PDB file of C-alpha atoms in Angstrom:
ATOM      1  CA  MET A   1     -14.338  14.540 -11.358  1.00 71.00           C
ATOM      2  CA  THR A   2     -11.450  12.585  -9.957  1.00 77.00           C
ATOM      3  CA  SER A   3     -10.489  12.691  -6.322  1.00 94.00           C
ATOM      4  CA  LYS A   4      -7.525  11.238  -4.455  1.00 97.00           C
ATOM      5  CA  ILE A   5      -7.279   9.458  -1.146  1.00 98.00           C
ATOM      6  CA  LEU A   6      -3.719   9.278   0.154  1.00 98.00           C
ATOM      7  CA  LEU A   7      -2.318   7.084   2.894  1.00 98.00           C
ATOM      8  CA  GLU A   8       1.029   8.663   3.634  1.00 98.00           C
ATOM      9  CA  ASN A   9       4.107   7.250   5.335  1.00 98.00           C
ATOM     10  CA  LEU A  10       2.372   4.241   6.867  1.00 98.00           C
ATOM     11  CA  LYS A  11       5.061   2.474   8.919  1.00 98.00           C
ATOM     12  CA  ILE A  12       4.746  -1.313   9.279  1.00 98.00           C
ATOM     13  CA  TYR A  13       7.208  -3.894  10.603  1.00 98.00           C
ATOM     14  CA  ALA A  14       7.311  -6.888   8.243  1.00 98.00           C
ATOM     15  CA  TYR A  15       9.402  -9.834   7.076  1.00 97.00           C
ATOM     16  CA  HIS A  16      10.047  -9.589   3.327  1.00 97.00           C
ATOM     17  CA  GLY A  17      13.217 -10.341   1.428  1.00 96.00           C
ATOM     18  CA  VAL A  18      15.262 -12.794  -0.570  1.00 96.00           C
ATOM     19  CA  LEU A  19      17.819 -13.464   2.162  1.00 95.00           C
ATOM     20  CA  PRO A  20      16.757 -15.937   4.887  1.00 93.00           C
ATOM     21  CA  GLU A  21      17.659 -13.516   7.693  1.00 92.00           C
ATOM     22  CA  GLU A  22      15.256 -10.918   6.286  1.00 94.00           C
ATOM     23  CA  THR A  23      12.324 -13.253   6.941  1.00 92.00           C
ATOM     24  CA  ILE A  24      13.571 -13.861  10.494  1.00 94.00           C
ATOM     25  CA  ILE A  25      14.734 -10.416  11.607  1.00 95.00           C
ATOM     26  CA  GLY A  26      12.412  -8.194   9.553  1.00 96.00           C
ATOM     27  CA  THR A  27      12.535  -4.419   9.247  1.00 97.00           C
ATOM     28  CA  TYR A  28      10.290  -1.396   8.965  1.00 98.00           C
ATOM     29  CA  TYR A  29       8.593  -0.577   5.684  1.00 98.00           C
ATOM     30  CA  ILE A  30       7.097   2.775   4.768  1.00 98.00           C
ATOM     31  CA  LEU A  31       4.077   2.672   2.454  1.00 98.00           C
ATOM     32  CA  ASN A  32       2.475   5.470   0.478  1.00 98.00           C
ATOM     33  CA  VAL A  33      -0.744   4.647  -1.324  1.00 98.00           C
ATOM     34  CA  GLU A  34      -2.746   6.875  -3.670  1.00 98.00           C
ATOM     35  CA  VAL A  35      -6.237   5.876  -4.741  1.00 98.00           C
ATOM     36  CA  GLN A  36      -8.240   7.847  -7.320  1.00 97.00           C
ATOM     37  CA  ALA A  37     -11.968   7.634  -7.900  1.00 96.00           C
ATOM     38  CA  ASN A  38     -14.951   9.855  -8.573  1.00 95.00           C
ATOM     39  CA  LEU A  39     -15.989  10.828  -5.057  1.00 94.00           C
ATOM     40  CA  TRP A  40     -18.217  13.758  -5.990  1.00 94.00           C
ATOM     41  CA  LYS A  41     -21.349  12.098  -4.579  1.00 94.00           C
ATOM     42  CA  ALA A  42     -19.766  11.913  -1.100  1.00 95.00           C
ATOM     43  CA  VAL A  43     -19.119  15.671  -1.224  1.00 94.00           C
ATOM     44  CA  GLY A  44     -22.870  16.227  -1.101  1.00 94.00           C
ATOM     45  CA  THR A  45     -24.145  13.254   0.890  1.00 96.00           C
ATOM     46  CA  ASP A  46     -21.603  13.040   3.734  1.00 96.00           C
ATOM     47  CA  ASP A  47     -22.140   9.260   3.544  1.00 96.00           C
ATOM     48  CA  LEU A  48     -19.293   6.775   3.921  1.00 95.00           C
ATOM     49  CA  ASN A  49     -20.988   4.486   1.383  1.00 94.00           C
ATOM     50  CA  ASP A  50     -20.394   7.116  -1.312  1.00 95.00           C
ATOM     51  CA  THR A  51     -16.614   7.219  -0.917  1.00 96.00           C
ATOM     52  CA  ILE A  52     -13.657   4.866  -0.555  1.00 97.00           C
ATOM     53  CA  ASN A  53     -13.209   3.830   3.072  1.00 97.00           C
ATOM     54  CA  TYR A  54      -9.527   4.483   3.761  1.00 98.00           C
ATOM     55  CA  ALA A  55      -9.711   2.476   7.004  1.00 98.00           C
ATOM     56  CA  GLU A  56     -10.500  -0.580   4.862  1.00 98.00           C
ATOM     57  CA  ILE A  57      -7.559   0.239   2.580  1.00 98.00           C
ATOM     58  CA  ASN A  58      -5.379   0.429   5.685  1.00 98.00           C
ATOM     59  CA  ASP A  59      -6.667  -3.001   6.775  1.00 98.00           C
ATOM     60  CA  ILE A  60      -5.843  -4.487   3.349  1.00 98.00           C
ATOM     61  CA  ILE A  61      -2.309  -3.093   3.512  1.00 98.00           C
ATOM     62  CA  HIS A  62      -1.732  -4.505   6.995  1.00 98.00           C
ATOM     63  CA  GLU A  63      -3.128  -7.929   6.023  1.00 98.00           C
ATOM     64  CA  GLU A  64      -0.908  -8.211   2.960  1.00 98.00           C
ATOM     65  CA  MET A  65       2.200  -6.935   4.749  1.00 98.00           C
ATOM     66  CA  LYS A  66       1.819  -9.824   7.242  1.00 98.00           C
ATOM     67  CA  ILE A  67       2.383 -12.353   4.435  1.00 98.00           C
ATOM     68  CA  PRO A  68       6.158 -12.784   3.884  1.00 97.00           C
ATOM     69  CA  SER A  69       7.303 -12.377   0.292  1.00 97.00           C
ATOM     70  CA  LYS A  70      10.690 -12.392  -1.368  1.00 97.00           C
ATOM     71  CA  LEU A  71       9.942  -9.295  -3.461  1.00 98.00           C
ATOM     72  CA  MET A  72       8.367  -5.957  -2.574  1.00 98.00           C
ATOM     73  CA  GLU A  73       6.898  -5.996  -6.081  1.00 98.00           C
ATOM     74  CA  HIS A  74       4.897  -9.082  -5.126  1.00 98.00           C
ATOM     75  CA  VAL A  75       3.570  -7.451  -1.957  1.00 98.00           C
ATOM     76  CA  ALA A  76       2.644  -4.284  -3.875  1.00 98.00           C
ATOM     77  CA  GLY A  77       0.851  -6.346  -6.518  1.00 98.00           C
ATOM     78  CA  ARG A  78      -1.225  -8.171  -3.909  1.00 98.00           C
ATOM     79  CA  ILE A  79      -2.207  -4.882  -2.263  1.00 98.00           C
ATOM     80  CA  LEU A  80      -3.149  -3.329  -5.621  1.00 98.00           C
ATOM     81  CA  LYS A  81      -5.246  -6.346  -6.561  1.00 97.00           C
ATOM     82  CA  LYS A  82      -7.114  -6.454  -3.243  1.00 98.00           C
ATOM     83  CA  ILE A  83      -7.889  -2.724  -3.314  1.00 98.00           C
ATOM     84  CA  SER A  84      -9.147  -2.863  -6.909  1.00 97.00           C
ATOM     85  CA  LEU A  85     -11.355  -5.885  -6.161  1.00 97.00           C
ATOM     86  CA  LYS A  86     -12.782  -4.370  -2.959  1.00 97.00           C
ATOM     87  CA  PHE A  87     -13.448  -0.948  -4.518  1.00 96.00           C
ATOM     88  CA  PRO A  88     -14.549  -1.262  -8.171  1.00 95.00           C
ATOM     89  CA  LYS A  89     -15.033   2.506  -8.541  1.00 94.00           C
ATOM     90  CA  VAL A  90     -11.289   3.057  -8.102  1.00 96.00           C
ATOM     91  CA  SER A  91      -9.789   4.194 -11.402  1.00 96.00           C
ATOM     92  CA  PHE A  92      -6.116   4.475 -10.400  1.00 97.00           C
ATOM     93  CA  ILE A  93      -3.896   3.141  -7.623  1.00 98.00           C
ATOM     94  CA  LYS A  94      -0.258   3.937  -6.922  1.00 98.00           C
ATOM     95  CA  ILE A  95       1.716   2.226  -4.191  1.00 98.00           C
ATOM     96  CA  LYS A  96       5.243   2.907  -3.018  1.00 98.00           C
ATOM     97  CA  ILE A  97       6.887   0.502  -0.574  1.00 98.00           C
ATOM     98  CA  THR A  98      10.210   1.461   1.016  1.00 98.00           C
ATOM     99  CA  LYS A  99      12.372  -1.057   2.874  1.00 98.00           C
ATOM    100  CA  THR A 100      14.046   1.128   5.501  1.00 97.00           C
ATOM    101  CA  ASN A 101      17.007  -1.100   6.303  1.00 92.00           C
ATOM    102  CA  PRO A 102      17.987  -3.142   3.239  1.00 94.00           C
ATOM    103  CA  PRO A 103      20.886  -5.568   3.781  1.00 90.00           C
ATOM    104  CA  MET A 104      23.341  -3.675   1.575  1.00 91.00           C
ATOM    105  CA  PRO A 105      26.438  -1.595   2.265  1.00 94.00           C
ATOM    106  CA  GLY A 106      26.086   2.154   2.327  1.00 94.00           C
ATOM    107  CA  GLU A 107      24.039   4.620   4.282  1.00 92.00           C
ATOM    108  CA  MET A 108      20.557   5.269   2.869  1.00 93.00           C
ATOM    109  CA  ASP A 109      16.992   5.994   3.873  1.00 94.00           C
ATOM    110  CA  GLY A 110      15.859   2.832   2.118  1.00 96.00           C
ATOM    111  CA  VAL A 111      15.090   1.124  -1.155  1.00 97.00           C
ATOM    112  CA  SER A 112      11.681   1.612  -2.766  1.00 98.00           C
ATOM    113  CA  VAL A 113       9.425   0.000  -5.321  1.00 98.00           C
ATOM    114  CA  GLU A 114       6.599   2.042  -6.850  1.00 98.00           C
ATOM    115  CA  ILE A 115       3.865   0.463  -8.944  1.00 98.00           C
ATOM    116  CA  GLU A 116       0.829   2.070 -10.586  1.00 97.00           C
ATOM    117  CA  PHE A 117      -2.393   0.436 -11.734  1.00 94.00           C
ATOM    118  CA  GLN A 118      -5.056   2.052 -13.874  1.00 94.00           C
ATOM    119  CA  SER A 119      -8.375   0.387 -14.565  1.00 84.00           C
TER     120      SER A 119
END
C-alpha cells in the first residue's frame, strides 16, 4: 500500500536568484510537496510514530528556504535530500517550487521547477 502526504501551496518569503537584487529584495515562493510511503500501520495504530510527520517536513522546507541559493533546483534538491534522510520509509518525493515574481518582462503567476525523487 502506498499513501501520499501532500503539503499544498506553502507560501514562504525567501531570497533566491542569480541576480544580486533577488538576494536582497526577495519574493514569495509557493511550494507543493508530495511524499509517498507505506502508511498502512498508522491507519490501525493512530500513532504518529507509524507515519510521516508532516510538521517535520514543513520544518525542513522552512529551514532550507532560509538558505539563499542561485537556483531553485538547488533548493529543491536540498529539501529532497533532507526529507529522504529524515524519513527512510519514504519511497517517492515530488517538490514543485514556484517563484511568484521572477525578474522578467511579462505578466505571469510565476516560474516553477518540479523535481521528483524515487528511492
